[in-house]
XYZ file of C-alpha atoms in Angstrom:
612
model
C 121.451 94.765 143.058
C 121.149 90.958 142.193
C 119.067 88.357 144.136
C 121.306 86.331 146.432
C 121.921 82.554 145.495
C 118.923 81.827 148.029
C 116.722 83.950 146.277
C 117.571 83.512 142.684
C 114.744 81.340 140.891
C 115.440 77.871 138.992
C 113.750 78.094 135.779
C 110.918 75.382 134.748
C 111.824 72.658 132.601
C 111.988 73.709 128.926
C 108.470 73.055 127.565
C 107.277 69.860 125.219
C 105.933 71.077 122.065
C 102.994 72.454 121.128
C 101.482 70.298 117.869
C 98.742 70.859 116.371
C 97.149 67.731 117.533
C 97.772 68.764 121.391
C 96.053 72.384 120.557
C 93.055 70.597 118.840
C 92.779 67.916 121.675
C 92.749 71.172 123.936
C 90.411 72.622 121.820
C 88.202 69.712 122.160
C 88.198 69.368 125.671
C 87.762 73.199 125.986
C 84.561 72.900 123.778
C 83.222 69.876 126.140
C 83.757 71.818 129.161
C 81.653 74.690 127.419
C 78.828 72.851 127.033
C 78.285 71.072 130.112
C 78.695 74.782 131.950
C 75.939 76.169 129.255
C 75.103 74.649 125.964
C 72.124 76.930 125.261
C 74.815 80.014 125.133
C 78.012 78.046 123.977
C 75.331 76.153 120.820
C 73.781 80.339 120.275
C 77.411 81.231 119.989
C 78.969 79.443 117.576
C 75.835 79.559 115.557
C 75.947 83.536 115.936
C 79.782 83.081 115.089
C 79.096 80.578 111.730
C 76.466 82.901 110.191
C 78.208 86.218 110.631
C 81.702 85.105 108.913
C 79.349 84.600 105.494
C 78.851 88.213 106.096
C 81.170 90.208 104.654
C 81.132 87.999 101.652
C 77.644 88.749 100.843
C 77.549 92.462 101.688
C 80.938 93.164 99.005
C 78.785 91.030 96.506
C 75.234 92.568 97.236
C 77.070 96.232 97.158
C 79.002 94.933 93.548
C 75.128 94.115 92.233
C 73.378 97.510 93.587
C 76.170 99.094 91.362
C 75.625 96.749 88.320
C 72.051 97.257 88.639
C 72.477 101.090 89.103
C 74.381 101.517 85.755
C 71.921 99.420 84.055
C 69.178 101.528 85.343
C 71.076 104.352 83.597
C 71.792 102.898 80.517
C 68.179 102.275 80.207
C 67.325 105.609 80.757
C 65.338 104.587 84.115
C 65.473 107.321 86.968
C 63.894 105.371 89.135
C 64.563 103.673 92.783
C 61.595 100.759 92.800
C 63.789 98.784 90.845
C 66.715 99.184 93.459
C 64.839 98.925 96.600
C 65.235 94.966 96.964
C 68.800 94.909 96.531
C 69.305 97.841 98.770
C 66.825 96.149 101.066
C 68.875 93.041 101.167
C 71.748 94.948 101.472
C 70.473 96.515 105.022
C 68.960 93.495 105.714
C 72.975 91.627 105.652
C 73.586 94.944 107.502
C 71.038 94.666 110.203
C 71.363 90.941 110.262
C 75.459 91.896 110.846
C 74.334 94.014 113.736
C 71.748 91.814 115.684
C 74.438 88.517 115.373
C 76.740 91.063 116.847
C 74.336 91.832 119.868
C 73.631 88.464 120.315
C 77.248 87.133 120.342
C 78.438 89.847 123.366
C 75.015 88.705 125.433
C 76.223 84.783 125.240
C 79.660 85.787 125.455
C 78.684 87.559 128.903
C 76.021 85.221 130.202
C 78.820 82.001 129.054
C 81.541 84.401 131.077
C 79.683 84.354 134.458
C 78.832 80.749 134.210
C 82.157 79.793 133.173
C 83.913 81.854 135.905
C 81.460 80.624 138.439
C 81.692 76.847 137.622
C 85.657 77.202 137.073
C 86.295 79.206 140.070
C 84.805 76.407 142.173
C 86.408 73.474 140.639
C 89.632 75.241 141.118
C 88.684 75.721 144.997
C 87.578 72.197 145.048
C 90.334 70.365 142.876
C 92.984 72.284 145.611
C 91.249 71.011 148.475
C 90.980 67.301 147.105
C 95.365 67.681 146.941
C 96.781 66.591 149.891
C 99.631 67.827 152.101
C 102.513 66.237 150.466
C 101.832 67.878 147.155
C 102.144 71.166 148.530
C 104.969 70.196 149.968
C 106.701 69.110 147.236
C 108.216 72.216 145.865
C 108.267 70.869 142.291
C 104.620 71.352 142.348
C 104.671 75.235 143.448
C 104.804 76.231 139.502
C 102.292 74.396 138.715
C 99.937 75.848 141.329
C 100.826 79.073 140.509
C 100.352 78.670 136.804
C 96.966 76.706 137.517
C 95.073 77.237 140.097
C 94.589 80.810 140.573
C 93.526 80.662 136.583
C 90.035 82.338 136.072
C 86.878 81.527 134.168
C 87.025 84.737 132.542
C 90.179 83.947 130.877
C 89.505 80.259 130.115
C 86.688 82.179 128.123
C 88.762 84.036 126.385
C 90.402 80.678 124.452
C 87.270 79.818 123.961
C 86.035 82.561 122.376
C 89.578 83.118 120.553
C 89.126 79.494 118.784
C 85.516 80.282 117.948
C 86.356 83.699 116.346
C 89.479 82.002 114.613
C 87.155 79.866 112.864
C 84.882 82.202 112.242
C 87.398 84.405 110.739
C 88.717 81.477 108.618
C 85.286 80.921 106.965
C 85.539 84.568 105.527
C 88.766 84.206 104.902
C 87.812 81.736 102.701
C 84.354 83.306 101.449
C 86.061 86.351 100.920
C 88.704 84.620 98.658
C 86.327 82.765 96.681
C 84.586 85.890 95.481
C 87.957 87.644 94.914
C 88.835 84.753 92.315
C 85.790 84.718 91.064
C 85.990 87.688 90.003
C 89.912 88.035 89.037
C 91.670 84.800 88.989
C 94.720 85.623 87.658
C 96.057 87.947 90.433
C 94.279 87.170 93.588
C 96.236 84.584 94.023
C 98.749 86.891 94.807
C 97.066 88.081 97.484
C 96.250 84.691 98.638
C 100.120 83.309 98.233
C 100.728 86.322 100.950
C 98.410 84.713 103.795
C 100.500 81.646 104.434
C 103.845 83.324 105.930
C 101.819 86.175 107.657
C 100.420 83.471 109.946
C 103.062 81.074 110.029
C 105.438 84.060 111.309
C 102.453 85.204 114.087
C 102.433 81.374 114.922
C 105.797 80.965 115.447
C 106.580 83.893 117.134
C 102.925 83.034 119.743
C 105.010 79.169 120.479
C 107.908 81.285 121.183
C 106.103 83.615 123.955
C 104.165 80.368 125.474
C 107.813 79.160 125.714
C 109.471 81.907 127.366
C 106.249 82.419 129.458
C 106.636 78.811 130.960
C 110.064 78.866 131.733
C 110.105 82.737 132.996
C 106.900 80.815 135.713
C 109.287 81.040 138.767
C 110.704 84.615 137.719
C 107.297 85.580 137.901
C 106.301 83.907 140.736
C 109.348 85.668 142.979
C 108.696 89.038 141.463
C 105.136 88.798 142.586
C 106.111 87.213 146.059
C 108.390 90.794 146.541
C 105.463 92.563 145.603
C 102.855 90.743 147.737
C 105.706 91.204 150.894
C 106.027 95.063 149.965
C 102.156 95.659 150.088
C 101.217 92.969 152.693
C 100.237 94.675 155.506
C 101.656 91.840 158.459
C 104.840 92.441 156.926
C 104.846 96.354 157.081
C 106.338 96.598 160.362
C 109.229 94.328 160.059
C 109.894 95.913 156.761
C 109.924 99.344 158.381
C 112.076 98.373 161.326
C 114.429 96.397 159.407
C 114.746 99.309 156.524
C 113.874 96.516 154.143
C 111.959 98.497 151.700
C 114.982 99.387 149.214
C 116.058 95.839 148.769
C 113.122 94.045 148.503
C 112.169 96.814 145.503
C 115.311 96.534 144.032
C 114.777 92.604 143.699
C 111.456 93.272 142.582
C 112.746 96.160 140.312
C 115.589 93.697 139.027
C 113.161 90.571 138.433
C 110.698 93.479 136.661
C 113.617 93.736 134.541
C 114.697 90.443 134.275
C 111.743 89.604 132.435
C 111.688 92.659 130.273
C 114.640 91.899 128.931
C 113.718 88.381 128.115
C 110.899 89.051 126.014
C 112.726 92.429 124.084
C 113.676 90.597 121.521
C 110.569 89.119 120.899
C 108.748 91.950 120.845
C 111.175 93.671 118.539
C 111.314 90.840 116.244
C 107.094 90.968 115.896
C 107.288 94.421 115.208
C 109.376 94.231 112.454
C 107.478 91.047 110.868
C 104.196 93.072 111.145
C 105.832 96.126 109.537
C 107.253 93.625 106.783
C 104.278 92.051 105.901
C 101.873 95.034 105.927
C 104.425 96.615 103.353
C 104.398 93.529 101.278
C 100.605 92.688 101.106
C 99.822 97.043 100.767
C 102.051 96.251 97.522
C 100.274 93.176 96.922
C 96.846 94.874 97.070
C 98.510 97.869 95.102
C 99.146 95.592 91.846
C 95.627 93.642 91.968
C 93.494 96.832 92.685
C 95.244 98.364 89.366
C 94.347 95.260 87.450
C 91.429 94.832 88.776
C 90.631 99.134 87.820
C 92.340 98.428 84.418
C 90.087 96.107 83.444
C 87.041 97.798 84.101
C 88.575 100.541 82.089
C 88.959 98.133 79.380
C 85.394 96.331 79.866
C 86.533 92.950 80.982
C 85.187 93.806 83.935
C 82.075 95.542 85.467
C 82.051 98.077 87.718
C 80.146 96.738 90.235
C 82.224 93.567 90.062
C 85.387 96.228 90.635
C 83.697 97.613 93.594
C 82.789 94.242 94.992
C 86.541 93.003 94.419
C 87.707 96.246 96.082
C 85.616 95.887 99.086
C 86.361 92.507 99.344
C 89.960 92.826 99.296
C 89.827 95.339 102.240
C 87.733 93.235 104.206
C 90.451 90.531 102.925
C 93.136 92.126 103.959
C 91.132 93.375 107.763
C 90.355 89.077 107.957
C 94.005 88.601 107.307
C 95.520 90.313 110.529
C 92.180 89.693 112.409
C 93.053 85.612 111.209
C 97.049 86.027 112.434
C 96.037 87.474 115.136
C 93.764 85.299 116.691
C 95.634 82.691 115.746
C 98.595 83.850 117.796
C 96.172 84.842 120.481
C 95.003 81.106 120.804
C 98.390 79.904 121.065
C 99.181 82.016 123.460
C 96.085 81.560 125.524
C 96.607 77.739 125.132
C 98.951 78.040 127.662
C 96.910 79.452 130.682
C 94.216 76.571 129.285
C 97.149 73.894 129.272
C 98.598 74.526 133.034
C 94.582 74.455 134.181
C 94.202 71.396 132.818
C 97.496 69.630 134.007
C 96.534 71.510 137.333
C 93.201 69.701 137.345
C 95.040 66.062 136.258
C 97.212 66.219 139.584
C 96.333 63.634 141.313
C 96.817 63.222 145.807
C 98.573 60.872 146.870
C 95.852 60.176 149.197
C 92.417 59.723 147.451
C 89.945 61.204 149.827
C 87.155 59.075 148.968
C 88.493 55.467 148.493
C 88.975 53.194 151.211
C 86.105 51.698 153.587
C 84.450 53.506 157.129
C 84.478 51.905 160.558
C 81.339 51.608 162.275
C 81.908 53.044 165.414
C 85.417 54.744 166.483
C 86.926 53.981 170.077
C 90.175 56.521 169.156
C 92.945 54.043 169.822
C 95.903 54.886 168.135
C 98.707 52.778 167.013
C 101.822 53.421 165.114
C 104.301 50.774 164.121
C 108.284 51.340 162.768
C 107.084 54.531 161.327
C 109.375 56.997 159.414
C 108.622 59.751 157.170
C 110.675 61.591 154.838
C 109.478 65.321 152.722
C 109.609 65.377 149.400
C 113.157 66.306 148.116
C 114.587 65.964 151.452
C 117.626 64.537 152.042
C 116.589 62.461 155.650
C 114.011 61.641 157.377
C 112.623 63.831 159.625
C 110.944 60.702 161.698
C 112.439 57.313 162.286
C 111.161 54.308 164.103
C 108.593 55.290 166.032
C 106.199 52.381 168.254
C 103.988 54.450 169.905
C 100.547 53.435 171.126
C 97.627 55.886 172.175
C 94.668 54.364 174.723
C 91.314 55.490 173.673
C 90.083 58.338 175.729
C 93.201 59.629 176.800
C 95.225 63.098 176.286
C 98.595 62.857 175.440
C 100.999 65.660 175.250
C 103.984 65.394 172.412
C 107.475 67.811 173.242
C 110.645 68.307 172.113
C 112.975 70.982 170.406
C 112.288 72.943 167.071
C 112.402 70.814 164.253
C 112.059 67.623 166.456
C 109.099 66.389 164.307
C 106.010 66.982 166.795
C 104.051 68.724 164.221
C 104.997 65.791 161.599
C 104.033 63.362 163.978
C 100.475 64.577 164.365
C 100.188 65.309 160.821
C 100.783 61.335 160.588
C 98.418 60.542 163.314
C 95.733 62.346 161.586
C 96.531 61.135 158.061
C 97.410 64.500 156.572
C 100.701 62.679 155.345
C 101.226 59.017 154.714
C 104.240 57.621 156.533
C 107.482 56.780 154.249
C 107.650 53.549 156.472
C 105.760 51.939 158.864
C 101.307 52.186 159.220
C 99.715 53.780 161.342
C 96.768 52.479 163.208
C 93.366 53.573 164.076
C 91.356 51.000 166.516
C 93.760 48.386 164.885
C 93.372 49.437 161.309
C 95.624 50.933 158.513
C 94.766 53.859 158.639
C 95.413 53.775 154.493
C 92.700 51.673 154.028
C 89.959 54.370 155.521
C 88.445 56.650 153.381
C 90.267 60.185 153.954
C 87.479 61.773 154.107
C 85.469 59.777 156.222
C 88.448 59.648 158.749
C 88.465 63.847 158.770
C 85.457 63.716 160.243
C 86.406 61.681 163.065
C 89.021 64.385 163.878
C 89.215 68.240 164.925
C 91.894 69.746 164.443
C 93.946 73.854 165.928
C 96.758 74.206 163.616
C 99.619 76.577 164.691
C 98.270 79.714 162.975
C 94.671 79.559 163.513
C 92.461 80.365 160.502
C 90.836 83.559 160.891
C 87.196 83.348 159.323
C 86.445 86.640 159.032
C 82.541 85.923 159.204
C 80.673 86.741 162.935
C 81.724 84.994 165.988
C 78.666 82.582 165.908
C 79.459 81.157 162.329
C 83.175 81.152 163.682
C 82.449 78.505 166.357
C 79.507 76.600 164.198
C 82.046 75.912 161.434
C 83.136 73.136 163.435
C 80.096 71.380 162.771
C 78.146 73.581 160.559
C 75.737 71.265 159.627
C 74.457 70.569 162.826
C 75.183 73.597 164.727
C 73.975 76.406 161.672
C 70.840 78.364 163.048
C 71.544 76.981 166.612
C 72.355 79.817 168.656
C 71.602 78.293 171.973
C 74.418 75.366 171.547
C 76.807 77.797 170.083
C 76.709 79.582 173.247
C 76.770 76.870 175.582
C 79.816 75.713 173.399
C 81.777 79.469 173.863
C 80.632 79.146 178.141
C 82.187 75.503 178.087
C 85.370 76.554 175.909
C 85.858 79.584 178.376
C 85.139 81.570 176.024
C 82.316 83.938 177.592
C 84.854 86.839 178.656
C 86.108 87.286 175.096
C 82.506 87.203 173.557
C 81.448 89.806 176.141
C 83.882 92.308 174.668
C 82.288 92.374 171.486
C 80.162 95.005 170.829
C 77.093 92.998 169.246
C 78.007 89.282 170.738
C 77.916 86.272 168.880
C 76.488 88.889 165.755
C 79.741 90.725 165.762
C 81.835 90.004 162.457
C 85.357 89.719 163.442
C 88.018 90.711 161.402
C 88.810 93.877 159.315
C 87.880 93.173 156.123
C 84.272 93.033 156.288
C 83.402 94.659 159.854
C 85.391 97.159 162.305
C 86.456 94.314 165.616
C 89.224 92.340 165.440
C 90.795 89.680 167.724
C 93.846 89.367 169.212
C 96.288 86.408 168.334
C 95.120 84.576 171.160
C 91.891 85.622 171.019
C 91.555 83.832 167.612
C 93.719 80.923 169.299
C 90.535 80.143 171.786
C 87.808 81.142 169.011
C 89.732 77.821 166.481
C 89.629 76.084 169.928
C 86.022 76.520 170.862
C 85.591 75.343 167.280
C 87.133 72.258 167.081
C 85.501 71.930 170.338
C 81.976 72.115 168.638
C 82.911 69.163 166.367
C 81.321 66.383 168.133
C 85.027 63.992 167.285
C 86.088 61.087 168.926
C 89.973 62.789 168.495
C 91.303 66.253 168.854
C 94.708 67.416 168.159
C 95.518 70.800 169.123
C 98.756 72.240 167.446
C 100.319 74.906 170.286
C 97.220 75.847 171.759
C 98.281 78.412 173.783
C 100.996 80.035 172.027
C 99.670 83.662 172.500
C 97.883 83.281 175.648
C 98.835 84.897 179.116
C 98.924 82.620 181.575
C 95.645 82.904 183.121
C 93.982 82.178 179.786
C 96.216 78.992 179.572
C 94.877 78.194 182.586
C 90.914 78.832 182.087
C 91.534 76.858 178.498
C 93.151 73.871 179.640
C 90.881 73.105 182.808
C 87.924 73.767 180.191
C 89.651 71.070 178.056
C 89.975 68.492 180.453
C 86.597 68.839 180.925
C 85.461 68.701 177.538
C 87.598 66.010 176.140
C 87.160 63.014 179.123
C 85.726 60.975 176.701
C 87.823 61.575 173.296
C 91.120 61.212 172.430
C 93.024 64.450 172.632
C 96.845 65.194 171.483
C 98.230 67.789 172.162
C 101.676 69.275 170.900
C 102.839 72.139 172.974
C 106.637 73.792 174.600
C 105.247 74.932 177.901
C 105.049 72.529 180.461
C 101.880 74.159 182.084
C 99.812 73.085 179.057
C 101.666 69.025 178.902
C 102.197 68.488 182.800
C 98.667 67.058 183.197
C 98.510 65.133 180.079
C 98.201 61.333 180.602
C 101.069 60.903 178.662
C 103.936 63.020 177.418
C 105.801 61.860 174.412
C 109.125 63.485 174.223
C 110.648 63.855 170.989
C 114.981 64.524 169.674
C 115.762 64.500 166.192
C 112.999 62.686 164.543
C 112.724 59.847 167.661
C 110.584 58.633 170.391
C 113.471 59.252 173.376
C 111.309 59.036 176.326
C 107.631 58.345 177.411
C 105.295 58.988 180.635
C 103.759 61.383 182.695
C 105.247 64.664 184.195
C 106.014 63.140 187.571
C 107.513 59.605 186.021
C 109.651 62.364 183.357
C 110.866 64.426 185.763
C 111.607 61.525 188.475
C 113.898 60.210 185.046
C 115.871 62.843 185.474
C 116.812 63.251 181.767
C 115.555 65.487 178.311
C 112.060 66.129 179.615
C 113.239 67.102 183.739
C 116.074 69.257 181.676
C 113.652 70.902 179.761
C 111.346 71.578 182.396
C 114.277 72.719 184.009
C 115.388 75.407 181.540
C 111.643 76.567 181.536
C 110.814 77.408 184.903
C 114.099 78.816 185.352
C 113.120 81.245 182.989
C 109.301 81.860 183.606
C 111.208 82.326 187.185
C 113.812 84.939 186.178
């Protein structure tokens, strides 16, 4: 079965290249970010890393002397070890040495893991935060959130450690080489002449996976979405009631395939390169291991020189495909390293820190010809709307789906910058407030509540943590003013109880969670409030124990509220009634409904049906 039109990914844009100049600028960067997480492990690690690729070099050479000096011995008639025992000493000493380099590199390489992971993880966290709303909107961005910020320490560590070993392997590479023609320079060249297209191939074929991996991003991204829906448990039921199982895992199967098939090819094409080019340099090493034997037979060469060039062609050859290899597996790893680093050079639209701080907030709001249009949409979804909001009062905003209430608040409280227009707050531009500063001025109930699942105290203190954290006495006087006593109550160890399901055994209800975000945003000490549909998933009686606790607790501050039911709006101060993106009417319930026009027929349509 193939995806629908709707559900059938647009690739990425093909990707720029990769030159060597952009991998060593990475590299750079990479290195820099190493050391200011740790430079006591990252400056033990590449020293580790320098002094064991000399290594291998000087154990084939120490082993060629131990069997020069051997056959001397017993030429000279001398049956003896003393005269041995510092060559074989140095030779377990290169051994040992070998050894203890390798201990130390895996100890930095896990201490410089945790660190990295830790200090990546929460720059990642942080960098997403500092993004405002319209770049999530903006679905040209989804790709590059997906490619870059769920990216991990642990495997930013592993193109670190990739480039360090690829050096180190490079140095005996070269080591390893020099002894080889040292000792035979006619035909280790040979061997040598091999190494260039063994690593060119591995290259090219490593561009062409980071290239198919960045354009396969939204592939990937929908095949993982169908997996997330299949295994998410809020979505079981409607997948068993709807019999939805089959299709979505046939458009995951497909997408699974999808993919596969893409990168076939590729995998069949470095198959048979490997294949080629083991054949070619075992033939290679075939030809100079003969001369290298038939010379010693002849006495142009010693024998402890042939068993130095021997073991130093295997280790040669072992460098070789450890050296292609890495190199391929830095290329490839270039790419997670590239998409967290364009991830962490997207910049908001709306700085959170520049702009200057009023000195005291009254909570007047003004806005002036504003419209305000997503990104990639094709009109606005506001237009033209004056609206002014007194200090101190609650005003109520209605309308239809899709009229733009949530859109308006989300402008009111900065989370978006209008298209057109300003908006105002006690008669400034809003734009030229620091974001941040101006958060704090405001508490906000989205929609869908967030669920912390921590205990019910920390759930309420999070509104002010700062001042509330240890406080148990105002965190309850908070719940008794938010109405919030009777739901408390339930819980079998109070304010202690951890709510949720992943870390303790009580969970909420929907509405139950609705009051907890309220009583939170309650505890937040702002001169504004905006609550989002309040009391979407309360019974009536809970509306009504919520709102008269509201009214209470928000005389003094600026409230908005955006809600369909008419219980909730009725005793605003002001209703704002909204159609298609525009202010249409203004005024309290009783002015509204005397009107006669949207707001009385909405009202209209609602208690007719709360009536039966």
């Amino acid at each position: 079965m193939e995806p629908s039109e709707s559900t059938k990914p647009r690739n990425s844009p093909a990707p720029t290249g990769s030159s060597f100049r952009e991998i060593a600028k990475t590299t750079r960067r990479s290195f820099r970010l190493s050391w200011e997480v740790s430079p006591a492990s990252f400056a033990t690690l590449l020293a580790a890393a320098t002094i064991s690729s000399f290594l291998p070099a000087a154990l084939a050479a120490t082993a060629g002397l131990v069997v020069n000096r051997t056959e001397q011995l017993i030429e000279g008639k001398i049956f003896e070890l003393t005269p041995l025992l510092p060559w074989l000493g140095l030779f377990a000493g290169i051994m040992l040495l070998s050894g203890g380099l390798q201990a130390i590199r895996g100890y930095f390489e896990s201490v410089l893991g945790f660190d990295m992971d830790r200090v990546l993880s929460r720059r990642v966290l942080n960098h997403r935060l500092s993004l405002d709303m319209a770049f999530y909107e903006d679905p040209r961005n989804h790709n590059l959130l997906s490619r870059g910020s769920q990216f991990a320490g642990r495997e930013y560590l592993k193109f670190i450690l990739q480039v360090v070993n690829l050096g180190s392997l490079g140095i005996q590479f070269v080591t390893l080489l020099g002894v080889m023609m040292w000792i035979l320079p006619t035909v280790t060249p040979l061997l040598a002449a091999l190494a260039a297209p063994m690593i060119l191939f591995r290259w090219r074929l490593s561009k062409l996976q980071y290239e198919l991996n960045l354009v396969t991003t939204t592939q990937s991204r929908l095949r993982g979405y169908y997996a997330n829906s299949l295994a998410s448990k809020e979505s079981l039921p409607t997948i068993k009631f709807f019999d939805l199982k089959d299709l979505l895992s046939e458009r995951f199967d497909t997408l699974s395939r999808e993919l596969l098939d893409v990168n076939r090819n590729l995998y069949r094409r470095r198959a048979v390169g490997q294949m080629a080019g083991s054949m070619a340099f075992a033939a290679a090493f075939l030809f100079a291991a003969g001369w290298a034997a038939r010379s010693a037979l002849i006495g142009e060469l010693a024998i402890g020189s042939l068993v130095t060039y021997l073991a130093s062609a295997d280790r040669f050859r072992t460098s070789l495909n450890k050296l292609t290899k890495a190199a391929s597996t830095v290329f490839t790893n270039l790419l997670f390293v590239r998409n967290l680093y364009d991830f962490f050079d997207a910049e908001p639209a709306i700085h959170p820190t520049e702009g200057s701080q009023l000195e005291e907030v009254d909570g007047r709001i003004r806005l002036e010809n504003v419209s305000f249009r997503y990104p990639c949409a094709s009109r606005d979804t506001l237009s033209g709307i004056d609206l002014e909001i007194e200090a101190g009062k609650t005003i109520a905003i209605v309308g239809g789906n899709g009229a733009g209430k949530t859109t308006l608040a989300n402008l009111i409280t900065r989370l978006f910058d209008p298209t057109g227009g300003a908006v105002f707050l006690d008669d400034v531009d809003v734009r030229k407030l620091s974001a941040r500063w101006l958060y704090r001025q405001i508490a906000y109930v989205p929609q869908a509540p967030v669920r912390f699942e921590t205990t019910a105290e920390e759930n309420i203190a999070f509104g002010d943590f700062g001042r509330l954290e240890g406080r148990r006495d105002v965190v309850s006087r908070i719940a008794t003013e938010a109405a919030l006593d009777p739901v408390i109550a339930k819980m079998p160890d109070g304010l202690d109880t951890v709510l949720g399901k992943r870390f303790g055994d009580y969970d909420l209800s929907g509405g139950e969670w609705q009051r907890m975000a309220v009583a939170r945003a309650l505890a937040k000490r702002a001169p504004i409030l905006v609550f989002d549909e309040p009391t979407a998933n309360l019974d009536a009686r809970s509306e009504y124990e919520l709102f008269t606790a509201l009214k209470e607790m928000t005389s003094d501050r600026t409230a908005i509220i955006i809600s369909h039911r008419f219980a909730t709006v009725r005793s605003a101060d002001q209703i704002i009634v909204l159609e298609d993106g525009q202010i249409v009417e203004v005024g309290n319930h009783d002015e509204l409904i005397e009107l006669g026009q949207v707001y009385a027929g909405l009202y209209r349509v609602q208690q007719k049906a709360l009536n039966g």
